[in-house]
Amino acid sequence: MSFGAAHLLGIETLSPEDIVTLLDLADTHAESNRAGHPPRDVLAGLTQINMFFENSTRTQASFELAGKRLGADVMNMAMARSSVAKGETLIDTALTLNAMRPDLLVVRHHASGAVDLLAQKVQDCAVLNAGDGRHEHPTQALLDALTIRRARGRLHRLSIAICGDIAHSRVARSNLLLLGKMGNRLRLIGPPTLLPPGIADMGCEVFHDMNEGLAGVDVVMMLRLQKERMDGGFIPSEREYFHLYGLDAAKLAHAKPDAIVMHPGPMNRGVEIDGTIADDINRSVIQTQVEMGVAVRMAAMELLAANLRARRVEGDSRVGRAATEVRDA
Amino acid sequence: MRDTIIIGATLIDPEDGARSGHLIIRDGHIYDIVTDPVPDPEARFRALEQVDGRGLCLAPGIVDWGVQVGEPGARHKESLRSAGQAAAAGGVTTIVTRPDTDPVIDTPEILEFHARRAQADCVVRVHPMAALTKGRAGREMTEIAFLRDAGAVAFSDGLRVVENTRVYARALTYARSMGALVVAHVQEPSLSSGAVATHGAFATLRGLPSVHPLAERIGLDRDLALAEMTGVRLHIDQITTARALPRLERARAAGLDVTAGVSVHHLTLNEFDVGDWRTFFKLTPPLRSEDDRMAMVQAVADGTIDVICSMHTPQDEESKRLPFEQAASGAVGLETLLPAALRLVHGGHLTLSQLFRALSLNPARRLGLEGGRLQAGAPADLVLFDPDAPFVLDRETLRSKSRNTPFDGARMEGRVRGTWVAGRRVFGGADA
């Protein structure tokens, strides 16, 4: 096992070996989940706190389920309407948490880099980034990778299109990093107002025409278009967006015949994806993504908890050695 | 007070270049400069108080244009006393303060308070700027004549753009009739609103809202057109992007009375220095690409940019210990201006004379202040420094009340050994 990190803050710092280790373990959890006997002792005795400064029912539920399946004591803190609203800073929140002594901390925050900042300030605790601003959402990229690997049998030398609002998407950034590290060809498709600056320098091809962009791809990843972007500021209207960039059968016909369709959810049917495509069990793996989400989060927490315990044992023995040295002196 | 002589220093004059000699201070002014070889100067000048300058450089004191001091309103971040001590330690002999205080320096009464506090507490010269519009709100012009008579050397809304072009044009027209100098911050406001980084792959990877570098040129284009329209004397506080420079050159060629500055941070740091959301590198405008940085260095060397300043912006720990987007913007710079700027000399981009033209002479001239020269009769505002002395900056040693420097832990070269303001030694001496 090669995974040695203390926290899971982003894909950027993971090596391809780390990614494979995580996915292999997640694969076994996916199987045990299906069989109905997940290993309930893996996180037994550990406390997991989910801190969501930004509301997200789905991701929070997935982390909660993952923790509970492995036997952790899970607690949800709805930060969006708590002390933060009373003006508490992130640093003070971290200090408060240190006093509560959680083992696993799952954090979502609306500011890029905020989870990183929190991770620097908490002690003796593994932090998992559940999405920070427009920066990263590593477990989403991992679950997407696992879904692709299971559907296509490999996670390299695939042609993968990411379509939609890439500018505001942390999911897109983490996926770009992960799929790039694993050696895939990446295509970004969207209107120029929804593509982030400098993206062409990151080794992907950019398309504004969806039919061209989808030509011959193995995987089509759709992104959610936030309601607040549809007001004429970024795109003129929902219907024009669907006409140009909504995934329907005609556009999908340009991809490989066995190309899979993905979406991180929640979907806007009729805006970025046609309902019949989303429901087509031969093409859509959207439900598998949700299932793999739990498995990947179980794997991430298991590996981080193992590293945490190892650090604690080392810390104890260091304390012990110091005591011995003091006694012998 | 006895006359003082600084013996054997390399004298850096922005116009005359560098030469070795002795400089005599009398009654707050430079009395004489002796460049002919003097055998045994200690004996020859024994009647004077002597300072050994051998192996050191002596230059006209720095005029730092655009210093924020928290008086009134934020003395916990920086007082005139602490700013003065920081300035003296940095070889800065004149600070030109910004009006973005709380309340804003937009009436003669508040300006007088500021000036009185400066007189009482600050060891270096203070020349305040006043706001161009009341409350810096961009709606009504301030009492430019009263403020000028009360001592305002220039008019500026700080880092805020007057968005309403009609209001701005009228204020500039009025300022023109008073002969007032206006300092503009050029950014297209709606493009730069909310942005904390410069467009590019780095900002995208870090997930930070970013602004295109051309937002600066759009702002500059408007202000240059208004300068042409009104004939106002205009100074641009900071030019930080390569693509704005040709506009500046063209405006000068067309005869407009326009000058420009750049902060030392934009000359020595680039966007990548932000690293993992390090908020001490959050500046306004945001740090730029390396290409832009090099273009700014070149522009200082060829004179397109006239002034190097620190844009000293003190922020307390609490306002910086936040996620990057929410953290306060700005960096302190009074004490690091000289060693940071010396990087450009050590890197072979500027001579010491060129550097002090941008640090001392040009800002003094543009603001109508004495100083900026090493010549007989000039005020004895001087900085004696060792340009090669290496050190590692520890921000805890800064004299500013706020220590939000991007150079914490940086290896720097160049230490100030003595600072004189009007012939009085305000830094160095027995302890240096």
mmCIF file of C-alpha atoms in Angstrom, chain B residues 91-416:
data_model
loop_
_atom_site.group_PDB
_atom_site.id
_atom_site.type_symbol
_atom_site.label_atom_id
_atom_site.label_comp_id
_atom_site.label_asym_id
_atom_site.label_seq_id
_atom_site.Cartn_x
_atom_site.Cartn_y
_atom_site.Cartn_z
ATOM 1 C CA GLY B 91 15.592 54.555 4.585
ATOM 2 C CA VAL B 92 12.305 56.294 3.775
ATOM 3 C CA THR B 93 12.514 59.977 4.705
ATOM 4 C CA THR B 94 9.160 61.111 3.318
ATOM 5 C CA ILE B 95 5.891 59.229 3.405
ATOM 6 C CA VAL B 96 3.041 60.374 1.215
ATOM 7 C CA THR B 97 -0.001 59.072 3.023
ATOM 8 C CA ARG B 98 -3.187 57.754 1.469
ATOM 9 C CA PRO B 99 -6.591 59.209 2.315
ATOM 10 C CA ASP B 100 -8.261 55.805 2.718
ATOM 11 C CA THR B 101 -8.546 56.180 6.474
ATOM 12 C CA ASP B 102 -11.649 55.952 8.645
ATOM 13 C CA PRO B 103 -13.056 58.581 8.400
ATOM 14 C CA VAL B 104 -11.685 59.368 4.981
ATOM 15 C CA ILE B 105 -9.338 62.363 4.739
ATOM 16 C CA ASP B 106 -11.783 64.404 2.702
ATOM 17 C CA THR B 107 -12.102 67.649 4.687
ATOM 18 C CA PRO B 108 -9.457 70.168 5.774
ATOM 19 C CA GLU B 109 -10.329 69.411 9.415
ATOM 20 C CA ILE B 110 -9.481 65.706 9.123
ATOM 21 C CA LEU B 111 -6.400 66.556 7.097
ATOM 22 C CA GLU B 112 -5.272 68.913 9.835
ATOM 23 C CA PHE B 113 -5.782 66.220 12.452
ATOM 24 C CA HIS B 114 -3.645 63.868 10.410
ATOM 25 C CA ALA B 115 -0.963 66.522 9.849
ATOM 26 C CA ARG B 116 -0.923 67.487 13.529
ATOM 27 C CA ARG B 117 -0.544 63.872 14.608
ATOM 28 C CA ALA B 118 2.241 63.466 12.071
ATOM 29 C CA GLN B 119 4.003 66.550 13.402
ATOM 30 C CA ALA B 120 3.782 65.233 16.948
ATOM 31 C CA ASP B 121 4.663 61.583 16.448
ATOM 32 C CA CYS B 122 6.362 60.836 13.173
ATOM 33 C CA VAL B 123 10.145 61.002 12.777
ATOM 34 C CA VAL B 124 10.033 61.276 8.993
ATOM 35 C CA ARG B 125 8.330 63.863 6.805
ATOM 36 C CA VAL B 126 4.650 63.255 6.134
ATOM 37 C CA HIS B 127 2.820 64.723 3.161
ATOM 38 C CA PRO B 128 -0.802 63.648 3.031
ATOM 39 C CA MET B 129 -2.938 63.033 -0.003
ATOM 40 C CA ALA B 130 -6.617 63.928 0.286
ATOM 41 C CA ALA B 131 -9.606 62.195 -1.219
ATOM 42 C CA LEU B 132 -10.790 63.311 -4.633
ATOM 43 C CA THR B 133 -14.436 62.585 -3.820
ATOM 44 C CA LYS B 134 -16.232 62.869 -0.482
ATOM 45 C CA GLY B 135 -16.032 59.652 1.483
ATOM 46 C CA ARG B 136 -14.259 58.182 -1.555
ATOM 47 C CA ALA B 137 -17.797 57.408 -2.651
ATOM 48 C CA GLY B 138 -17.365 58.682 -6.209
ATOM 49 C CA ARG B 139 -20.337 61.032 -6.110
ATOM 50 C CA GLU B 140 -19.215 64.548 -5.094
ATOM 51 C CA MET B 141 -15.821 66.187 -5.333
ATOM 52 C CA THR B 142 -13.994 67.304 -2.197
ATOM 53 C CA GLU B 143 -12.956 70.863 -1.332
ATOM 54 C CA ILE B 144 -9.841 70.668 -3.421
ATOM 55 C CA ALA B 145 -8.678 74.231 -2.827
ATOM 56 C CA PHE B 146 -9.134 74.109 0.956
ATOM 57 C CA LEU B 147 -7.448 70.735 1.125
ATOM 58 C CA ARG B 148 -4.567 71.914 -1.031
ATOM 59 C CA ASP B 149 -4.110 74.952 1.220
ATOM 60 C CA ALA B 150 -4.168 72.648 4.250
ATOM 61 C CA GLY B 151 -1.266 70.699 2.795
ATOM 62 C CA ALA B 152 -2.638 67.980 0.536
ATOM 63 C CA VAL B 153 0.029 67.212 -2.055
ATOM 64 C CA ALA B 154 -2.256 65.167 -4.289
ATOM 65 C CA PHE B 155 -5.841 63.933 -4.591
ATOM 66 C CA SER B 156 -6.779 60.295 -4.753
ATOM 67 C CA ASP B 157 -9.583 57.919 -3.894
ATOM 68 C CA GLY B 158 -6.955 55.334 -2.974
ATOM 69 C CA LEU B 159 -7.588 51.910 -4.435
ATOM 70 C CA ARG B 160 -11.117 52.875 -5.432
ATOM 71 C CA VAL B 161 -12.054 53.843 -8.952
ATOM 72 C CA VAL B 162 -14.470 56.739 -9.505
ATOM 73 C CA GLU B 163 -16.909 54.709 -11.530
ATOM 74 C CA ASN B 164 -19.147 57.523 -12.684
ATOM 75 C CA THR B 165 -17.188 59.076 -15.528
ATOM 76 C CA ARG B 166 -19.170 62.289 -15.470
ATOM 77 C CA VAL B 167 -18.425 62.880 -11.785
ATOM 78 C CA TYR B 168 -14.804 61.975 -12.420
ATOM 79 C CA ALA B 169 -14.469 64.284 -15.427
ATOM 80 C CA ARG B 170 -15.848 67.213 -13.448
ATOM 81 C CA ALA B 171 -13.558 66.538 -10.506
ATOM 82 C CA LEU B 172 -10.580 66.380 -12.864
ATOM 83 C CA THR B 173 -11.618 69.589 -14.619
ATOM 84 C CA TYR B 174 -11.910 71.338 -11.269
ATOM 85 C CA ALA B 175 -8.610 69.881 -10.043
ATOM 86 C CA ARG B 176 -6.961 71.110 -13.220
ATOM 87 C CA SER B 177 -8.048 74.670 -12.500
ATOM 88 C CA MET B 178 -6.403 74.413 -9.057
ATOM 89 C CA GLY B 179 -3.252 72.925 -10.521
ATOM 90 C CA ALA B 180 -3.847 69.905 -8.312
ATOM 91 C CA LEU B 181 -2.201 66.560 -8.988
ATOM 92 C CA VAL B 182 -4.637 63.629 -9.168
ATOM 93 C CA VAL B 183 -3.569 60.061 -8.419
ATOM 94 C CA ALA B 184 -5.634 57.395 -10.149
ATOM 95 C CA HIS B 185 -6.000 53.679 -9.568
ATOM 96 C CA VAL B 186 -6.699 52.165 -12.964
ATOM 97 C CA GLN B 187 -8.878 49.055 -13.075
ATOM 98 C CA GLU B 188 -12.092 48.503 -14.945
ATOM 99 C CA PRO B 189 -14.204 48.203 -11.803
ATOM 100 C CA SER B 190 -16.812 45.670 -12.872
ATOM 101 C CA LEU B 191 -14.193 43.337 -14.353
ATOM 102 C CA SER B 192 -11.968 43.477 -11.303
ATOM 103 C CA SER B 193 -14.783 43.330 -8.768
ATOM 104 C CA GLY B 194 -14.425 40.193 -6.635
ATOM 105 C CA ALA B 195 -11.218 39.109 -8.343
ATOM 106 C CA VAL B 196 -8.306 38.073 -6.112
ATOM 107 C CA ALA B 197 -5.907 36.725 -8.743
ATOM 108 C CA THR B 198 -4.836 37.282 -12.334
ATOM 109 C CA HIS B 199 -6.395 35.254 -15.155
ATOM 110 C CA GLY B 200 -4.359 32.171 -15.922
ATOM 111 C CA ALA B 201 -3.784 28.508 -15.287
ATOM 112 C CA PHE B 202 -2.548 29.117 -11.749
ATOM 113 C CA ALA B 203 -5.661 31.008 -10.642
ATOM 114 C CA THR B 204 -7.812 28.325 -12.260
ATOM 115 C CA LEU B 205 -5.981 25.511 -10.481
ATOM 116 C CA ARG B 206 -6.279 27.282 -7.151
ATOM 117 C CA GLY B 207 -9.962 27.958 -7.820
ATOM 118 C CA LEU B 208 -9.620 31.699 -7.316
ATOM 119 C CA PRO B 209 -11.818 34.336 -8.990
ATOM 120 C CA SER B 210 -9.505 36.172 -11.365
ATOM 121 C CA VAL B 211 -9.377 39.276 -13.513
ATOM 122 C CA HIS B 212 -7.948 39.637 -16.998
ATOM 123 C CA PRO B 213 -4.809 41.799 -17.113
ATOM 124 C CA LEU B 214 -6.471 43.958 -19.762
ATOM 125 C CA ALA B 215 -8.867 45.282 -17.101
ATOM 126 C CA GLU B 216 -5.967 47.537 -16.131
ATOM 127 C CA ARG B 217 -5.567 48.853 -19.650
ATOM 128 C CA ILE B 218 -9.290 49.518 -19.989
ATOM 129 C CA GLY B 219 -9.127 51.611 -16.826
ATOM 130 C CA LEU B 220 -5.973 53.345 -18.022
ATOM 131 C CA ASP B 221 -7.500 54.129 -21.412
ATOM 132 C CA ARG B 222 -10.423 55.891 -19.789
ATOM 133 C CA ASP B 223 -8.232 57.907 -17.462
ATOM 134 C CA LEU B 224 -5.844 58.922 -20.237
ATOM 135 C CA ALA B 225 -8.762 60.081 -22.363
ATOM 136 C CA LEU B 226 -9.997 62.115 -19.403
ATOM 137 C CA ALA B 227 -6.519 63.578 -18.904
ATOM 138 C CA GLU B 228 -6.596 64.631 -22.535
ATOM 139 C CA MET B 229 -10.095 66.025 -22.144
ATOM 140 C CA THR B 230 -9.433 67.992 -18.960
ATOM 141 C CA GLY B 231 -5.697 68.701 -19.089
ATOM 142 C CA VAL B 232 -5.303 67.496 -15.489
ATOM 143 C CA ARG B 233 -1.946 66.502 -14.047
ATOM 144 C CA LEU B 234 -2.358 62.772 -13.561
ATOM 145 C CA HIS B 235 -0.319 60.138 -11.789
ATOM 146 C CA ILE B 236 -1.236 56.454 -12.079
ATOM 147 C CA ASP B 237 -0.522 54.798 -8.720
ATOM 148 C CA GLN B 238 0.392 51.381 -10.100
ATOM 149 C CA ILE B 239 0.903 50.006 -13.583
ATOM 150 C CA THR B 240 1.400 46.255 -13.349
ATOM 151 C CA THR B 241 0.715 44.784 -16.784
ATOM 152 C CA ALA B 242 2.794 44.839 -19.963
ATOM 153 C CA ARG B 243 -0.120 45.622 -22.209
ATOM 154 C CA ALA B 244 -0.819 48.916 -20.440
ATOM 155 C CA LEU B 245 2.664 50.301 -21.127
ATOM 156 C CA PRO B 246 2.307 51.290 -24.817
ATOM 157 C CA ARG B 247 -0.719 53.424 -23.900
ATOM 158 C CA LEU B 248 1.328 55.257 -21.317
ATOM 159 C CA GLU B 249 4.119 55.906 -23.811
ATOM 160 C CA ARG B 250 1.658 57.102 -26.426
ATOM 161 C CA ALA B 251 -0.028 59.473 -23.989
ATOM 162 C CA ARG B 252 3.330 60.998 -23.052
ATOM 163 C CA ALA B 253 4.307 61.339 -26.693
ATOM 164 C CA ALA B 254 1.037 63.203 -27.245
ATOM 165 C CA GLY B 255 2.073 65.657 -24.559
ATOM 166 C CA LEU B 256 -0.205 64.607 -21.710
ATOM 167 C CA ASP B 257 1.064 65.373 -18.208
ATOM 168 C CA VAL B 258 0.984 61.782 -16.993
ATOM 169 C CA THR B 259 3.328 59.819 -14.743
ATOM 170 C CA ALA B 260 3.071 56.312 -13.335
ATOM 171 C CA GLY B 261 4.274 54.189 -10.452
ATOM 172 C CA VAL B 262 4.583 50.530 -9.589
ATOM 173 C CA SER B 263 4.771 48.752 -6.255
ATOM 174 C CA VAL B 264 7.971 46.977 -5.372
ATOM 175 C CA HIS B 265 5.912 43.811 -4.895
ATOM 176 C CA HIS B 266 4.856 43.773 -8.525
ATOM 177 C CA LEU B 267 8.519 44.199 -9.478
ATOM 178 C CA THR B 268 9.822 41.331 -7.378
ATOM 179 C CA LEU B 269 7.010 38.779 -7.011
ATOM 180 C CA ASN B 270 4.670 37.006 -9.410
ATOM 181 C CA GLU B 271 1.357 35.170 -9.262
ATOM 182 C CA PHE B 272 2.941 31.837 -8.337
ATOM 183 C CA ASP B 273 4.220 33.276 -5.064
ATOM 184 C CA VAL B 274 0.669 32.958 -3.733
ATOM 185 C CA GLY B 275 1.384 29.219 -3.553
ATOM 186 C CA ASP B 276 -1.114 27.482 -1.293
ATOM 187 C CA TRP B 277 -3.380 30.497 -0.747
ATOM 188 C CA ARG B 278 -0.820 32.525 1.209
ATOM 189 C CA THR B 279 -2.803 35.620 2.086
ATOM 190 C CA PHE B 280 0.244 37.845 2.685
ATOM 191 C CA PHE B 281 0.601 37.729 -1.102
ATOM 192 C CA LYS B 282 -2.924 38.965 -1.688
ATOM 193 C CA LEU B 283 -2.474 42.429 -3.150
ATOM 194 C CA THR B 284 -4.438 45.023 -5.103
ATOM 195 C CA PRO B 285 -4.043 44.673 -8.033
ATOM 196 C CA PRO B 286 -3.260 40.957 -7.759
ATOM 197 C CA LEU B 287 0.235 39.665 -8.502
ATOM 198 C CA ARG B 288 0.792 39.188 -12.221
ATOM 199 C CA SER B 289 2.538 36.756 -14.530
ATOM 200 C CA GLU B 290 6.323 36.581 -14.724
ATOM 201 C CA ASP B 291 6.194 38.161 -18.198
ATOM 202 C CA ASP B 292 4.334 41.136 -16.782
ATOM 203 C CA ARG B 293 6.764 41.402 -13.883
ATOM 204 C CA MET B 294 9.741 41.499 -16.222
ATOM 205 C CA ALA B 295 8.016 44.085 -18.413
ATOM 206 C CA MET B 296 7.529 46.300 -15.343
ATOM 207 C CA VAL B 297 11.212 45.981 -14.420
ATOM 208 C CA GLN B 298 12.135 46.977 -17.956
ATOM 209 C CA ALA B 299 9.689 49.882 -17.842
ATOM 210 C CA VAL B 300 11.343 51.234 -14.701
ATOM 211 C CA ALA B 301 14.760 50.860 -16.321
ATOM 212 C CA ASP B 302 13.738 52.737 -19.465
ATOM 213 C CA GLY B 303 11.784 55.401 -17.606
ATOM 214 C CA THR B 304 8.288 54.509 -18.817
ATOM 215 C CA ILE B 305 7.406 53.990 -15.175
ATOM 216 C CA ASP B 306 8.609 56.852 -13.032
ATOM 217 C CA VAL B 307 8.087 55.788 -9.439
ATOM 218 C CA ILE B 308 8.665 52.703 -7.295
ATOM 219 C CA CYS B 309 6.643 52.681 -4.087
ATOM 220 C CA SER B 310 5.815 50.173 -1.369
ATOM 221 C CA MET B 311 1.998 50.609 -1.361
ATOM 222 C CA HIS B 312 2.426 50.023 2.370
ATOM 223 C CA THR B 313 -0.909 48.567 3.509
ATOM 224 C CA PRO B 314 -0.921 47.364 7.101
ATOM 225 C CA GLN B 315 -3.396 44.589 7.927
ATOM 226 C CA ASP B 316 -3.711 42.897 11.291
ATOM 227 C CA GLU B 317 -3.361 39.147 11.745
ATOM 228 C CA GLU B 318 -7.086 38.553 12.043
ATOM 229 C CA SER B 319 -7.895 40.082 8.688
ATOM 230 C CA LYS B 320 -5.248 37.912 6.999
ATOM 231 C CA ARG B 321 -5.964 34.616 8.790
ATOM 232 C CA LEU B 322 -8.945 33.857 6.584
ATOM 233 C CA PRO B 323 -9.577 31.902 3.400
ATOM 234 C CA PHE B 324 -7.839 33.719 0.532
ATOM 235 C CA GLU B 325 -10.964 35.182 -1.035
ATOM 236 C CA GLN B 326 -12.133 36.622 2.272
ATOM 237 C CA ALA B 327 -8.766 37.842 3.561
ATOM 238 C CA ALA B 328 -7.841 41.519 3.490
ATOM 239 C CA SER B 329 -5.648 42.718 0.677
ATOM 240 C CA GLY B 330 -2.305 44.507 0.847
ATOM 241 C CA ALA B 331 1.172 44.221 2.309
ATOM 242 C CA VAL B 332 3.419 46.336 4.493
ATOM 243 C CA GLY B 333 6.500 47.576 2.712
ATOM 244 C CA LEU B 334 8.210 50.563 4.330
ATOM 245 C CA GLU B 335 11.023 48.483 5.804
ATOM 246 C CA THR B 336 11.427 46.090 2.882
ATOM 247 C CA LEU B 337 11.135 48.588 0.021
ATOM 248 C CA LEU B 338 14.868 49.188 -0.284
ATOM 249 C CA PRO B 339 16.177 45.615 0.088
ATOM 250 C CA ALA B 340 13.443 44.320 -2.233
ATOM 251 C CA ALA B 341 14.177 47.006 -4.821
ATOM 252 C CA LEU B 342 17.895 46.241 -4.538
ATOM 253 C CA ARG B 343 17.099 42.833 -6.010
ATOM 254 C CA LEU B 344 16.712 44.684 -9.305
ATOM 255 C CA VAL B 345 20.183 46.182 -8.888
ATOM 256 C CA HIS B 346 21.755 42.874 -7.890
ATOM 257 C CA GLY B 347 19.992 41.246 -10.816
ATOM 258 C CA GLY B 348 21.623 43.720 -13.200
ATOM 259 C CA HIS B 349 18.370 45.378 -14.294
ATOM 260 C CA LEU B 350 18.968 48.817 -12.768
ATOM 261 C CA THR B 351 21.908 50.900 -11.606
ATOM 262 C CA LEU B 352 21.768 52.422 -8.142
ATOM 263 C CA SER B 353 21.292 55.853 -9.744
ATOM 264 C CA GLN B 354 18.339 54.592 -11.753
ATOM 265 C CA LEU B 355 16.880 53.009 -8.646
ATOM 266 C CA PHE B 356 17.051 56.214 -6.613
ATOM 267 C CA ARG B 357 15.620 58.177 -9.488
ATOM 268 C CA ALA B 358 12.489 56.013 -9.127
ATOM 269 C CA LEU B 359 12.567 55.846 -5.325
ATOM 270 C CA SER B 360 13.479 59.445 -4.492
ATOM 271 C CA LEU B 361 13.930 61.991 -7.248
ATOM 272 C CA ASN B 362 10.931 61.296 -9.463
ATOM 273 C CA PRO B 363 8.314 61.158 -6.703
ATOM 274 C CA ALA B 364 9.750 64.288 -5.068
ATOM 275 C CA ARG B 365 9.676 66.223 -8.330
ATOM 276 C CA ARG B 366 6.226 65.074 -9.302
ATOM 277 C CA LEU B 367 4.833 66.028 -5.905
ATOM 278 C CA GLY B 368 6.624 69.371 -5.908
ATOM 279 C CA LEU B 369 8.760 68.474 -2.892
ATOM 280 C CA GLU B 370 12.355 69.345 -2.277
ATOM 281 C CA GLY B 371 14.811 66.508 -2.182
ATOM 282 C CA GLY B 372 15.739 63.574 -4.312
ATOM 283 C CA ARG B 373 19.208 64.929 -5.038
ATOM 284 C CA LEU B 374 22.614 64.790 -3.402
ATOM 285 C CA GLN B 375 23.804 68.329 -3.998
ATOM 286 C CA ALA B 376 24.703 71.349 -1.950
ATOM 287 C CA GLY B 377 21.613 73.177 -0.758
ATOM 288 C CA ALA B 378 19.293 70.184 -0.897
ATOM 289 C CA PRO B 379 17.592 69.064 2.324
ATOM 290 C CA ALA B 380 19.694 66.588 4.263
ATOM 291 C CA ASP B 381 17.239 63.704 3.822
ATOM 292 C CA LEU B 382 19.629 60.833 3.448
ATOM 293 C CA VAL B 383 19.920 57.075 3.595
ATOM 294 C CA LEU B 384 23.234 55.355 4.276
ATOM 295 C CA PHE B 385 23.129 51.672 3.422
ATOM 296 C CA ASP B 386 25.171 48.603 2.704
ATOM 297 C CA PRO B 387 23.776 47.313 -0.590
ATOM 298 C CA ASP B 388 25.333 43.873 -0.212
ATOM 299 C CA ALA B 389 24.671 43.009 3.440
ATOM 300 C CA PRO B 390 22.732 39.736 3.395
ATOM 301 C CA PHE B 391 19.991 38.831 5.833
ATOM 302 C CA VAL B 392 16.929 36.656 6.205
ATOM 303 C CA LEU B 393 13.847 38.719 6.928
ATOM 304 C CA ASP B 394 12.014 37.818 10.129
ATOM 305 C CA ARG B 395 8.696 39.589 10.143
ATOM 306 C CA GLU B 396 8.642 39.685 13.937
ATOM 307 C CA THR B 397 11.494 42.204 13.784
ATOM 308 C CA LEU B 398 9.493 44.723 11.739
ATOM 309 C CA ARG B 399 8.713 48.025 13.404
ATOM 310 C CA SER B 400 5.295 48.332 11.767
ATOM 311 C CA LYS B 401 2.384 47.477 14.015
ATOM 312 C CA SER B 402 1.190 45.122 11.288
ATOM 313 C CA ARG B 403 3.609 42.558 9.972
ATOM 314 C CA ASN B 404 1.865 41.333 6.857
ATOM 315 C CA THR B 405 4.953 41.166 4.688
ATOM 316 C CA PRO B 406 5.279 38.767 1.758
ATOM 317 C CA PHE B 407 9.035 38.673 2.388
ATOM 318 C CA ASP B 408 8.904 36.777 5.702
ATOM 319 C CA GLY B 409 11.747 34.279 5.594
ATOM 320 C CA ALA B 410 13.071 35.695 2.325
ATOM 321 C CA ARG B 411 16.793 36.056 1.698
ATOM 322 C CA MET B 412 17.508 39.699 1.001
ATOM 323 C CA GLU B 413 20.522 41.897 0.473
ATOM 324 C CA GLY B 414 20.825 45.506 1.552
ATOM 325 C CA ARG B 415 20.638 46.954 5.030
ATOM 326 C CA VAL B 416 20.084 50.530 6.085
#
